[in-house]
């Protein structure tokens, strides 16, 4: 066959991999097609769609842009570039492309809907910017929980002044039955945990004692039934079985409030044995786009979202395990001079949202790359760091490795950078669209990493909000 025919064959293999939800394999096949024929815009456009599925939005924008350069009339490429820009909250850039799609295909109903949504998003951003105040009052100010009555018709376990396992067990049952807990108890849980985590250091430092286990989990993203599967397989939290959830508890899944409330309830029950790091989805702008704000309003009240938002901004950004494993949601930094002491000294309370640059943003957003040095982010936000960056950071700070989350891994976890960078992701069959496993890591006093993989479990057919 000619190179062009071989390229088409690779594209067809990529399409088959895409159809089976194996996004990395699809990208590999499309890339091989491009190597043989770099003038066919469909190869770039198809790869852009697979990059979108992997949340590599920066790469998707680059591929869609290349497809447009090769064929300015390629409507699908404009659409995919718009979708990718929307995903990284660049609504104005997306708006231009959605308008182009609608102009070229006026009968495209999906594009017209996306355009309308994008226009609303731009207006909302402008409105929020117009009413933004430099130092907003606390959402907890004026919250009189004691004055809220729980009516006699409420059929759940009552929550007094302390969290109990009995309440948690009943809460889990209620959530599985499609019920909520009373609004008063939601306020109590968030308020109690906010006070606990606010007083924790920016980097929690933890030793695994004899006879104890620490389980590190990655993103759970509102996948409540898969969270319960972790506890079923690995044991529920206790005073001697510690858990660390490494951010991104909410958004995308259909049960973000349930996941957040369950994790918060255990944090309240075991404040010195259950730990939560902040992820890039524990932020206002992501919650507005990816569902958590809407879910809070639909299931409870707008104030519930505001309380969660303020509590998210109080969460620690990292955990140091046994002085050997540095755990944070995203990854390493743009500057080799950053040390663990810089993390210890970072005042996270002075900056509620991570913004587009700086130490907090990098801790929540960066990703590893296979090549040395640093590079632009495949997401379009943050940066990427190579194995040499990881080695220098670990060596300078006396670490065995960093443990991070933030990215789907088809086997649930991946060890890279010569064993110094570990990614763990705990949302199997992510978004009901990616055929990945979930994973968690058990760490005992010997500080060896014991990896466990698990599959997604069935759940009610309820779409995310």
Tab-separated table of C-alpha atoms in Angstrom:
chain	number	residue	atom	x	y	z
A	1	UNK	CA	0.000	0.000	0.000
A	2	UNK	CA	1.018	3.612	-0.497
A	3	UNK	CA	1.817	5.832	2.534
A	4	UNK	CA	-1.549	7.564	2.086
A	5	UNK	CA	-3.368	4.211	2.138
A	6	UNK	CA	-1.387	3.126	5.191
A	7	UNK	CA	-2.348	6.392	6.890
A	8	UNK	CA	-6.029	5.783	6.196
A	9	UNK	CA	-5.667	2.271	7.634
A	10	UNK	CA	-4.214	3.746	10.851
A	11	UNK	CA	-7.090	6.236	10.979
A	12	UNK	CA	-9.575	3.371	10.739
A	13	UNK	CA	-7.775	1.570	13.573
A	14	UNK	CA	-7.952	4.797	15.558
A	15	UNK	CA	-11.681	5.029	14.910
A	16	UNK	CA	-12.123	1.454	16.156
A	17	UNK	CA	-10.129	2.190	19.318
A	18	UNK	CA	-12.188	5.351	19.840
A	19	UNK	CA	-15.415	3.375	19.471
A	20	UNK	CA	-14.210	1.015	22.221
A	21	UNK	CA	-13.387	4.024	24.450
A	22	UNK	CA	-9.647	3.351	24.425
A	23	UNK	CA	-8.625	6.980	23.979
A	24	UNK	CA	-4.826	6.549	24.370
A	25	UNK	CA	-4.729	3.814	21.719
A	26	UNK	CA	-6.880	5.939	19.400
A	27	UNK	CA	-4.454	8.850	19.792
A	28	UNK	CA	-1.531	6.547	19.009
A	29	UNK	CA	-3.140	5.329	15.781
A	30	UNK	CA	-4.096	8.848	14.662
A	31	UNK	CA	-0.536	9.981	15.384
A	32	UNK	CA	0.833	7.183	13.203
A	33	UNK	CA	-1.524	8.291	10.443
A	34	UNK	CA	-0.213	11.858	10.742
A	35	UNK	CA	3.388	10.648	10.513
A	36	UNK	CA	2.575	9.105	7.129
A	37	UNK	CA	0.365	11.926	5.852
A	38	UNK	CA	0.467	15.259	7.648
A	39	UNK	CA	-1.800	17.024	5.161
A	40	UNK	CA	-5.084	15.271	5.954
A	41	UNK	CA	-7.104	17.477	8.356
A	42	UNK	CA	-9.337	14.595	9.456
A	43	UNK	CA	-6.417	12.891	11.207
A	44	UNK	CA	-5.829	15.966	13.384
A	45	UNK	CA	-9.540	16.520	13.964
A	46	UNK	CA	-10.089	12.915	15.062
A	47	UNK	CA	-7.072	13.085	17.358
A	48	UNK	CA	-8.486	16.295	18.825
A	49	UNK	CA	-11.667	14.466	19.795
A	50	UNK	CA	-9.686	11.710	21.523
A	51	UNK	CA	-7.624	14.359	23.331
A	52	UNK	CA	-10.869	15.935	24.546
A	53	UNK	CA	-11.914	12.579	25.997
A	54	UNK	CA	-8.607	12.462	27.909
A	55	UNK	CA	-9.098	16.086	29.033
A	56	UNK	CA	-5.938	17.098	27.160
A	57	UNK	CA	-7.671	20.231	26.015
A	58	UNK	CA	-4.526	22.139	25.089
A	59	UNK	CA	-3.494	19.356	22.723
A	60	UNK	CA	-7.041	19.205	21.348
A	61	UNK	CA	-7.004	22.939	20.577
A	62	UNK	CA	-3.652	22.561	18.801
A	63	UNK	CA	-4.905	19.633	16.702
A	64	UNK	CA	-8.171	21.335	15.781
A	65	UNK	CA	-6.277	24.494	14.863
A	66	UNK	CA	-3.978	22.488	12.586
A	67	UNK	CA	-7.010	20.894	10.912
A	68	UNK	CA	-8.475	24.367	10.299
A	69	UNK	CA	-5.169	25.559	8.835
A	70	UNK	CA	-5.328	22.652	6.388
A	71	UNK	CA	-9.012	23.190	5.587
A	72	UNK	CA	-10.667	26.459	6.614
A	73	UNK	CA	-14.100	25.042	5.819
A	74	UNK	CA	-13.733	22.065	8.194
A	75	UNK	CA	-16.722	22.689	10.475
A	76	UNK	CA	-16.065	19.768	12.798
A	77	UNK	CA	-12.639	21.186	13.687
A	78	UNK	CA	-14.140	24.540	14.697
A	79	UNK	CA	-16.676	22.698	16.837
A	80	UNK	CA	-14.057	20.591	18.608
A	81	UNK	CA	-11.831	23.576	19.243
A	82	UNK	CA	-14.819	25.363	20.764
A	83	UNK	CA	-15.597	22.376	23.002
A	84	UNK	CA	-11.986	22.245	24.203
A	85	UNK	CA	-11.882	25.969	24.939
A	86	UNK	CA	-15.174	25.694	26.813
A	87	UNK	CA	-13.693	22.932	28.967
A	88	UNK	CA	-10.838	25.160	30.150
A	89	UNK	CA	-13.233	28.051	30.754
A	90	UNK	CA	-12.110	30.104	27.759
A	91	UNK	CA	-15.654	30.992	26.804
A	92	UNK	CA	-14.829	33.981	24.596
A	93	UNK	CA	-12.538	31.915	22.382
A	94	UNK	CA	-15.168	29.163	22.233
A	95	UNK	CA	-17.861	31.683	21.323
A	96	UNK	CA	-16.079	32.678	18.111
A	97	UNK	CA	-15.858	29.064	16.944
A	98	UNK	CA	-19.437	28.175	17.857
A	99	UNK	CA	-20.584	31.214	15.860
A	100	UNK	CA	-18.545	29.989	12.899
A	101	UNK	CA	-20.123	26.534	13.127
A	102	UNK	CA	-23.658	27.952	13.272
A	103	UNK	CA	-22.927	30.310	10.381
A	104	UNK	CA	-21.667	27.441	8.239
A	105	UNK	CA	-24.342	24.962	9.419
A	106	UNK	CA	-27.419	26.990	10.463
A	107	UNK	CA	-29.514	23.826	10.908
A	108	UNK	CA	-27.064	22.218	13.352
A	109	UNK	CA	-29.256	22.086	16.481
A	110	UNK	CA	-26.483	20.887	18.782
A	111	UNK	CA	-24.197	23.733	17.731
A	112	UNK	CA	-26.982	26.272	18.232
A	113	UNK	CA	-27.574	24.955	21.755
A	114	UNK	CA	-23.866	25.048	22.553
A	115	UNK	CA	-23.663	28.579	21.204
A	116	UNK	CA	-26.557	29.693	23.411
A	117	UNK	CA	-24.940	28.061	26.462
A	118	UNK	CA	-21.622	29.695	25.631
A	119	UNK	CA	-23.246	33.118	25.325
A	120	UNK	CA	-24.841	32.615	28.750
A	121	UNK	CA	-21.478	31.623	30.183
A	122	UNK	CA	-19.783	34.744	28.831
A	123	UNK	CA	-22.536	36.940	30.270
A	124	UNK	CA	-22.315	35.191	33.630
A	125	UNK	CA	-18.545	35.613	33.836
A	126	UNK	CA	-18.941	39.300	33.062
A	127	UNK	CA	-21.679	39.633	35.684
A	128	UNK	CA	-19.665	37.863	38.374
A	129	UNK	CA	-16.644	39.997	37.562
A	130	UNK	CA	-18.777	43.142	37.851
A	131	UNK	CA	-20.121	42.250	41.314
A	132	UNK	CA	-16.892	40.734	42.631
A	133	UNK	CA	-15.668	42.206	45.907
A	134	UNK	CA	-12.099	42.009	47.133
A	135	UNK	CA	-12.851	40.491	50.535
A	136	UNK	CA	-16.310	38.846	50.438
A	137	UNK	CA	-18.053	38.060	53.729
A	138	UNK	CA	-17.928	34.490	54.966
A	139	UNK	CA	-20.781	32.225	53.884
A	140	UNK	CA	-20.858	30.991	57.491
A	141	UNK	CA	-21.568	34.495	58.782
A	142	UNK	CA	-25.062	34.658	60.221
A	143	UNK	CA	-25.654	30.909	59.792
A	144	UNK	CA	-27.769	29.986	62.831
A	145	UNK	CA	-27.834	26.201	62.609
A	146	UNK	CA	-29.473	25.760	66.015
A	147	UNK	CA	-32.543	27.693	64.870
A	148	UNK	CA	-33.229	25.289	61.989
A	149	UNK	CA	-35.889	22.771	62.968
A	150	UNK	CA	-35.952	19.184	61.727
A	151	UNK	CA	-39.608	18.344	61.265
A	152	UNK	CA	-41.095	15.181	62.719
A	153	UNK	CA	-41.602	13.662	59.275
A	154	UNK	CA	-37.843	13.296	58.743
A	155	UNK	CA	-37.207	9.541	58.807
A	156	UNK	CA	-33.418	9.522	59.150
A	157	UNK	CA	-31.065	9.283	62.115
A	158	UNK	CA	-30.709	12.601	63.910
A	159	UNK	CA	-27.340	14.332	64.184
A	160	UNK	CA	-26.537	15.960	67.499
A	161	UNK	CA	-23.316	17.822	68.286
A	162	UNK	CA	-20.870	15.083	67.255
A	163	UNK	CA	-20.612	12.847	64.174
A	164	UNK	CA	-21.372	9.162	64.783
A	165	UNK	CA	-20.916	6.009	62.740
A	166	UNK	CA	-24.634	5.381	63.191
A	167	UNK	CA	-25.423	8.640	61.411
A	168	UNK	CA	-22.963	7.834	58.610
A	169	UNK	CA	-24.431	4.367	58.096
A	170	UNK	CA	-27.922	5.812	57.845
A	171	UNK	CA	-26.715	8.598	55.548
A	172	UNK	CA	-25.173	6.041	53.178
A	173	UNK	CA	-28.431	4.092	53.134
A	174	UNK	CA	-30.440	7.234	52.444
A	175	UNK	CA	-28.150	8.194	49.576
A	176	UNK	CA	-28.405	4.716	48.064
A	177	UNK	CA	-32.190	4.996	48.339
A	178	UNK	CA	-32.122	8.287	46.430
A	179	UNK	CA	-32.850	10.434	49.483
A	180	UNK	CA	-31.044	13.432	50.947
A	181	UNK	CA	-30.204	14.235	54.536
A	182	UNK	CA	-31.824	17.216	56.210
A	183	UNK	CA	-30.472	20.633	55.267
A	184	UNK	CA	-29.608	21.328	58.922
A	185	UNK	CA	-27.305	18.319	58.997
A	186	UNK	CA	-25.628	19.397	55.758
A	187	UNK	CA	-24.873	22.771	57.342
A	188	UNK	CA	-23.575	21.069	60.496
A	189	UNK	CA	-21.245	18.765	58.591
A	190	UNK	CA	-19.764	21.451	56.365
A	191	UNK	CA	-19.366	23.889	59.251
A	192	UNK	CA	-17.627	21.334	61.478
A	193	UNK	CA	-15.214	20.245	58.751
A	194	UNK	CA	-14.460	23.808	57.683
A	195	UNK	CA	-13.287	24.561	61.224
A	196	UNK	CA	-11.157	21.402	61.332
A	197	UNK	CA	-9.406	21.797	57.974
A	198	UNK	CA	-8.916	25.562	58.348
A	199	UNK	CA	-6.643	24.893	61.315
A	200	UNK	CA	-4.636	22.202	59.528
A	201	UNK	CA	-1.328	23.198	57.919
A	202	UNK	CA	-1.083	23.745	54.172
A	203	UNK	CA	0.971	20.534	54.072
A	204	UNK	CA	-0.216	17.928	56.593
A	205	UNK	CA	2.667	15.755	57.828
A	206	UNK	CA	1.720	12.220	58.792
A	207	UNK	CA	3.522	9.117	60.083
A	208	UNK	CA	2.016	5.650	59.625
A	209	UNK	CA	2.239	4.035	63.043
A	210	UNK	CA	2.705	0.360	63.849
A	211	UNK	CA	-0.486	-1.626	63.237
A	212	UNK	CA	-1.991	1.159	61.116
A	213	UNK	CA	-2.647	1.534	57.377
A	214	UNK	CA	-3.026	4.652	55.255
A	215	UNK	CA	-4.970	4.354	51.995
A	216	UNK	CA	-4.361	7.003	49.356
A	217	UNK	CA	-7.186	7.533	46.844
A	218	UNK	CA	-7.246	9.728	43.747
A	219	UNK	CA	-10.108	11.503	41.993
A	220	UNK	CA	-13.599	10.233	42.827
A	221	UNK	CA	-15.592	12.883	40.883
A	222	UNK	CA	-19.053	12.279	42.279
A	223	UNK	CA	-18.964	8.511	41.634
A	224	UNK	CA	-20.626	7.600	44.927
A	225	UNK	CA	-21.160	3.928	44.232
A	226	UNK	CA	-17.523	3.459	43.249
A	227	UNK	CA	-16.467	5.230	46.460
A	228	UNK	CA	-18.530	2.706	48.411
A	229	UNK	CA	-16.816	-0.063	46.436
A	230	UNK	CA	-13.432	1.175	47.683
A	231	UNK	CA	-14.689	0.934	51.251
A	232	UNK	CA	-16.245	-2.490	50.615
A	233	UNK	CA	-13.032	-3.888	49.171
A	234	UNK	CA	-10.553	-2.135	51.405
A	235	UNK	CA	-12.411	-1.485	54.643
A	236	UNK	CA	-14.199	1.564	55.980
A	237	UNK	CA	-12.219	4.260	57.786
A	238	UNK	CA	-11.330	3.645	61.438
A	239	UNK	CA	-8.902	5.108	63.941
A	240	UNK	CA	-6.254	2.662	62.686
A	241	UNK	CA	-7.229	2.554	58.998
A	242	UNK	CA	-6.538	6.045	57.742
A	243	UNK	CA	-7.584	7.468	54.391
A	244	UNK	CA	-6.254	10.331	52.285
A	245	UNK	CA	-8.428	11.515	49.386
A	246	UNK	CA	-6.248	13.491	47.008
A	247	UNK	CA	-8.725	16.002	45.590
A	248	UNK	CA	-11.432	16.148	42.918
A	249	UNK	CA	-14.221	14.683	45.031
A	250	UNK	CA	-16.867	16.542	43.046
A	251	UNK	CA	-18.003	17.493	39.517
A	252	UNK	CA	-18.768	15.348	36.465
A	253	UNK	CA	-20.406	12.489	38.384
A	254	UNK	CA	-24.067	12.383	39.417
A	255	UNK	CA	-23.530	12.153	43.185
A	256	UNK	CA	-21.052	14.887	44.016
A	257	UNK	CA	-22.944	16.121	47.077
A	258	UNK	CA	-23.182	12.545	48.362
A	259	UNK	CA	-19.455	11.961	47.908
A	260	UNK	CA	-18.502	15.276	49.494
A	261	UNK	CA	-20.836	14.794	52.458
A	262	UNK	CA	-19.622	11.246	53.095
A	263	UNK	CA	-15.968	12.283	52.976
A	264	UNK	CA	-16.704	15.280	55.197
A	265	UNK	CA	-18.628	13.128	57.664
A	266	UNK	CA	-15.629	10.819	58.042
A	267	UNK	CA	-13.323	13.822	58.402
A	268	UNK	CA	-15.491	15.020	61.274
A	269	UNK	CA	-15.636	11.542	62.846
A	270	UNK	CA	-11.873	10.911	62.521
A	271	UNK	CA	-10.198	14.333	62.253
A	272	UNK	CA	-6.712	12.914	62.952
A	273	UNK	CA	-7.114	9.772	60.822
A	274	UNK	CA	-8.956	10.930	57.692
A	275	UNK	CA	-7.415	13.486	55.350
A	276	UNK	CA	-8.486	15.563	52.362
A	277	UNK	CA	-6.276	17.398	49.873
A	278	UNK	CA	-7.751	20.060	47.618
A	279	UNK	CA	-7.989	19.352	43.881
A	280	UNK	CA	-8.495	21.625	40.898
A	281	UNK	CA	-12.222	20.777	40.987
A	282	UNK	CA	-12.592	22.080	44.527
A	283	UNK	CA	-12.754	25.558	42.988
A	284	UNK	CA	-15.607	27.898	42.079
A	285	UNK	CA	-15.026	28.232	38.340
A	286	UNK	CA	-14.832	24.465	37.799
A	287	UNK	CA	-17.878	23.828	40.001
A	288	UNK	CA	-19.957	26.266	37.969
A	289	UNK	CA	-19.125	24.526	34.689
A	290	UNK	CA	-18.903	20.866	35.688
A	291	UNK	CA	-22.018	20.413	37.781
A	292	UNK	CA	-21.368	20.721	41.501
A	293	UNK	CA	-22.916	24.153	41.937
A	294	UNK	CA	-26.062	23.082	40.087
A	295	UNK	CA	-26.278	19.842	42.046
A	296	UNK	CA	-26.036	21.674	45.375
A	297	UNK	CA	-28.832	24.023	44.339
A	298	UNK	CA	-31.028	21.202	43.020
A	299	UNK	CA	-30.630	18.876	45.999
A	300	UNK	CA	-30.250	21.449	48.766
A	301	UNK	CA	-29.788	25.231	48.537
A	302	UNK	CA	-27.517	27.835	46.974
A	303	UNK	CA	-26.062	28.460	50.419
A	304	UNK	CA	-24.912	24.841	50.593
A	305	UNK	CA	-22.740	25.485	47.561
A	306	UNK	CA	-21.336	28.668	49.064
A	307	UNK	CA	-20.518	26.830	52.296
A	308	UNK	CA	-18.820	24.012	50.390
A	309	UNK	CA	-16.924	26.588	48.337
A	310	UNK	CA	-15.534	28.278	51.418
A	311	UNK	CA	-14.666	24.950	53.018
A	312	UNK	CA	-12.894	23.807	49.829
A	313	UNK	CA	-10.707	26.909	49.952
A	314	UNK	CA	-9.646	25.928	53.479
A	315	UNK	CA	-8.505	22.399	52.534
A	316	UNK	CA	-4.794	21.544	52.772
A	317	UNK	CA	-2.931	21.443	49.456
A	318	UNK	CA	-0.571	18.560	50.213
A	319	UNK	CA	0.295	15.733	52.594
A	320	UNK	CA	3.766	14.441	53.498
A	321	UNK	CA	3.713	10.744	54.392
A	322	UNK	CA	6.549	9.397	56.526
A	323	UNK	CA	8.819	12.198	55.266
A	324	UNK	CA	9.155	10.157	52.048
A	325	UNK	CA	6.035	10.663	49.897
A	326	UNK	CA	4.818	14.114	48.894
A	327	UNK	CA	1.127	13.846	47.959
A	328	UNK	CA	-0.646	16.607	46.066
A	329	UNK	CA	-3.354	16.701	43.430
A	330	UNK	CA	-1.543	18.055	40.378
A	331	UNK	CA	2.223	18.040	40.367
A	332	UNK	CA	5.497	19.929	40.510
A	333	UNK	CA	6.564	23.464	39.849
A	334	UNK	CA	7.879	25.900	37.275
A	335	UNK	CA	10.835	26.723	39.541
A	336	UNK	CA	13.387	24.165	40.782
A	337	UNK	CA	13.969	26.308	43.861
A	338	UNK	CA	10.549	25.451	45.330
A	339	UNK	CA	10.993	23.242	48.415
A	340	UNK	CA	8.798	21.558	51.003
A	341	UNK	CA	9.446	24.529	53.274
A	342	UNK	CA	7.855	26.785	50.671
A	343	UNK	CA	4.743	24.593	50.838
A	344	UNK	CA	4.794	24.637	54.626
A	345	UNK	CA	4.992	28.429	54.602
A	346	UNK	CA	2.340	29.014	51.924
A	347	UNK	CA	-0.631	30.900	53.376
A	348	UNK	CA	-3.464	29.297	51.433
A	349	UNK	CA	-6.054	31.326	53.375
A	350	UNK	CA	-4.929	34.525	51.685
A	351	UNK	CA	-6.031	33.200	48.277
A	352	UNK	CA	-9.355	31.384	48.102
A	353	UNK	CA	-9.148	30.505	44.397
A	354	UNK	CA	-5.979	29.308	42.623
A	355	UNK	CA	-6.062	31.718	39.688
A	356	UNK	CA	-4.078	31.258	36.479
A	357	UNK	CA	-0.540	31.286	37.902
A	358	UNK	CA	1.443	30.814	41.086
A	359	UNK	CA	2.266	28.031	43.513
A	360	UNK	CA	-1.298	27.016	44.359
A	361	UNK	CA	-2.320	26.798	40.706
A	362	UNK	CA	0.688	24.599	39.913
A	363	UNK	CA	-0.019	22.282	42.855
A	364	UNK	CA	-3.562	21.725	41.581
A	365	UNK	CA	-3.025	21.662	37.806
A	366	UNK	CA	0.379	20.445	36.553
A	367	UNK	CA	1.043	17.066	34.896
A	368	UNK	CA	4.091	14.850	34.264
A	369	UNK	CA	5.590	14.395	30.797
A	370	UNK	CA	7.963	11.724	29.498
A	371	UNK	CA	10.537	14.147	28.058
A	372	UNK	CA	13.045	16.044	30.240
A	373	UNK	CA	12.512	19.626	31.272
A	374	UNK	CA	9.241	21.488	31.312
A	375	UNK	CA	6.669	22.023	28.612
A	376	UNK	CA	3.326	23.687	27.921
A	377	UNK	CA	0.317	22.007	29.448
A	378	UNK	CA	-1.615	19.524	27.349
A	379	UNK	CA	-4.681	20.834	29.229
A	380	UNK	CA	-4.114	24.458	28.309
A	381	UNK	CA	-3.731	25.331	32.024
A	382	UNK	CA	-0.534	25.031	34.046
A	383	UNK	CA	2.538	23.190	32.740
A	384	UNK	CA	4.152	19.779	32.403
A	385	UNK	CA	7.287	18.549	34.170
A	386	UNK	CA	9.735	15.879	33.096
A	387	UNK	CA	11.569	13.070	34.934
A	388	UNK	CA	14.616	15.270	35.565
A	389	UNK	CA	12.414	17.855	37.316
A	390	UNK	CA	10.918	15.142	39.505
A	391	UNK	CA	14.333	13.690	40.364
A	392	UNK	CA	15.774	17.056	41.355
A	393	UNK	CA	12.771	17.865	43.553
A	394	UNK	CA	12.788	14.468	45.277
A	395	UNK	CA	16.563	14.470	45.803
A	396	UNK	CA	16.583	18.028	47.146
A	397	UNK	CA	13.794	17.253	49.631
A	398	UNK	CA	14.812	13.743	50.684
A	399	UNK	CA	11.770	12.095	49.083
A	400	UNK	CA	11.262	8.658	47.588
A	401	UNK	CA	8.520	9.899	45.269
A	402	UNK	CA	5.622	12.232	44.695
A	403	UNK	CA	2.096	10.811	44.572
A	404	UNK	CA	-0.442	12.744	42.530
A	405	UNK	CA	-3.831	12.240	40.861
A	406	UNK	CA	-5.567	14.586	38.401
A	407	UNK	CA	-5.420	12.279	35.332
A	408	UNK	CA	-7.175	9.148	34.138
A	409	UNK	CA	-4.914	6.115	34.023
A	410	UNK	CA	-6.354	3.139	32.163
A	411	UNK	CA	-5.096	0.701	34.835
A	412	UNK	CA	-6.063	3.046	37.674
A	413	UNK	CA	-2.487	4.025	38.462
A	414	UNK	CA	0.879	4.517	36.806
A	415	UNK	CA	4.437	4.650	38.101
A	416	UNK	CA	6.686	6.812	35.919
A	417	UNK	CA	9.759	9.039	36.035
A	418	UNK	CA	11.918	6.121	37.168
A	419	UNK	CA	9.582	5.316	40.044
A	420	UNK	CA	9.651	8.855	41.466
A	421	UNK	CA	6.220	9.970	40.169
A	422	UNK	CA	3.077	7.953	40.935
A	423	UNK	CA	-0.386	8.783	39.596
A	424	UNK	CA	-3.467	7.250	41.269
A	425	UNK	CA	-6.996	7.733	39.928
A	426	UNK	CA	-10.010	6.298	41.782
A	427	UNK	CA	-12.944	6.927	39.428
A	428	UNK	CA	-13.305	3.741	37.326
A	429	UNK	CA	-15.165	3.950	34.032
A	430	UNK	CA	-14.756	7.700	34.342
A	431	UNK	CA	-17.851	9.658	33.303
A	432	UNK	CA	-19.380	6.331	32.155
A	433	UNK	CA	-17.366	6.798	28.971
A	434	UNK	CA	-13.765	5.696	29.587
A	435	UNK	CA	-13.015	2.007	30.091
A	436	UNK	CA	-10.450	2.611	32.835
A	437	UNK	CA	-10.005	0.853	36.140
A	438	UNK	CA	-9.817	2.664	39.456
A	439	UNK	CA	-7.018	2.241	41.970
A	440	UNK	CA	-5.918	3.061	45.512
A	441	UNK	CA	-2.639	2.667	47.392
A	442	UNK	CA	-2.201	1.094	50.814
A	443	UNK	CA	0.794	2.266	52.843
A	444	UNK	CA	1.838	0.576	56.070
A	445	UNK	CA	4.649	1.490	58.516
A	446	UNK	CA	7.295	0.017	56.177
A	447	UNK	CA	6.201	2.746	53.703
A	448	UNK	CA	5.981	0.356	50.764
A	449	UNK	CA	3.331	1.227	48.188
A	450	UNK	CA	0.768	-1.547	47.720
A	451	UNK	CA	-1.395	-0.877	44.652
A	452	UNK	CA	-4.929	-2.212	44.300
A	453	UNK	CA	-7.076	-1.961	41.176
A	454	UNK	CA	-10.858	-2.222	41.030
A	455	UNK	CA	-13.653	-2.046	38.474
A	456	UNK	CA	-16.677	0.215	38.312
A	457	UNK	CA	-19.882	-1.063	39.872
A	458	UNK	CA	-23.439	-0.616	38.589
A	459	UNK	CA	-25.271	2.542	39.571
A	460	UNK	CA	-28.689	4.111	38.930
A	461	UNK	CA	-29.077	5.681	35.498
A	462	UNK	CA	-29.064	9.303	36.636
A	463	UNK	CA	-27.314	11.883	34.483
A	464	UNK	CA	-25.003	14.499	36.020
A	465	UNK	CA	-26.434	17.994	36.498
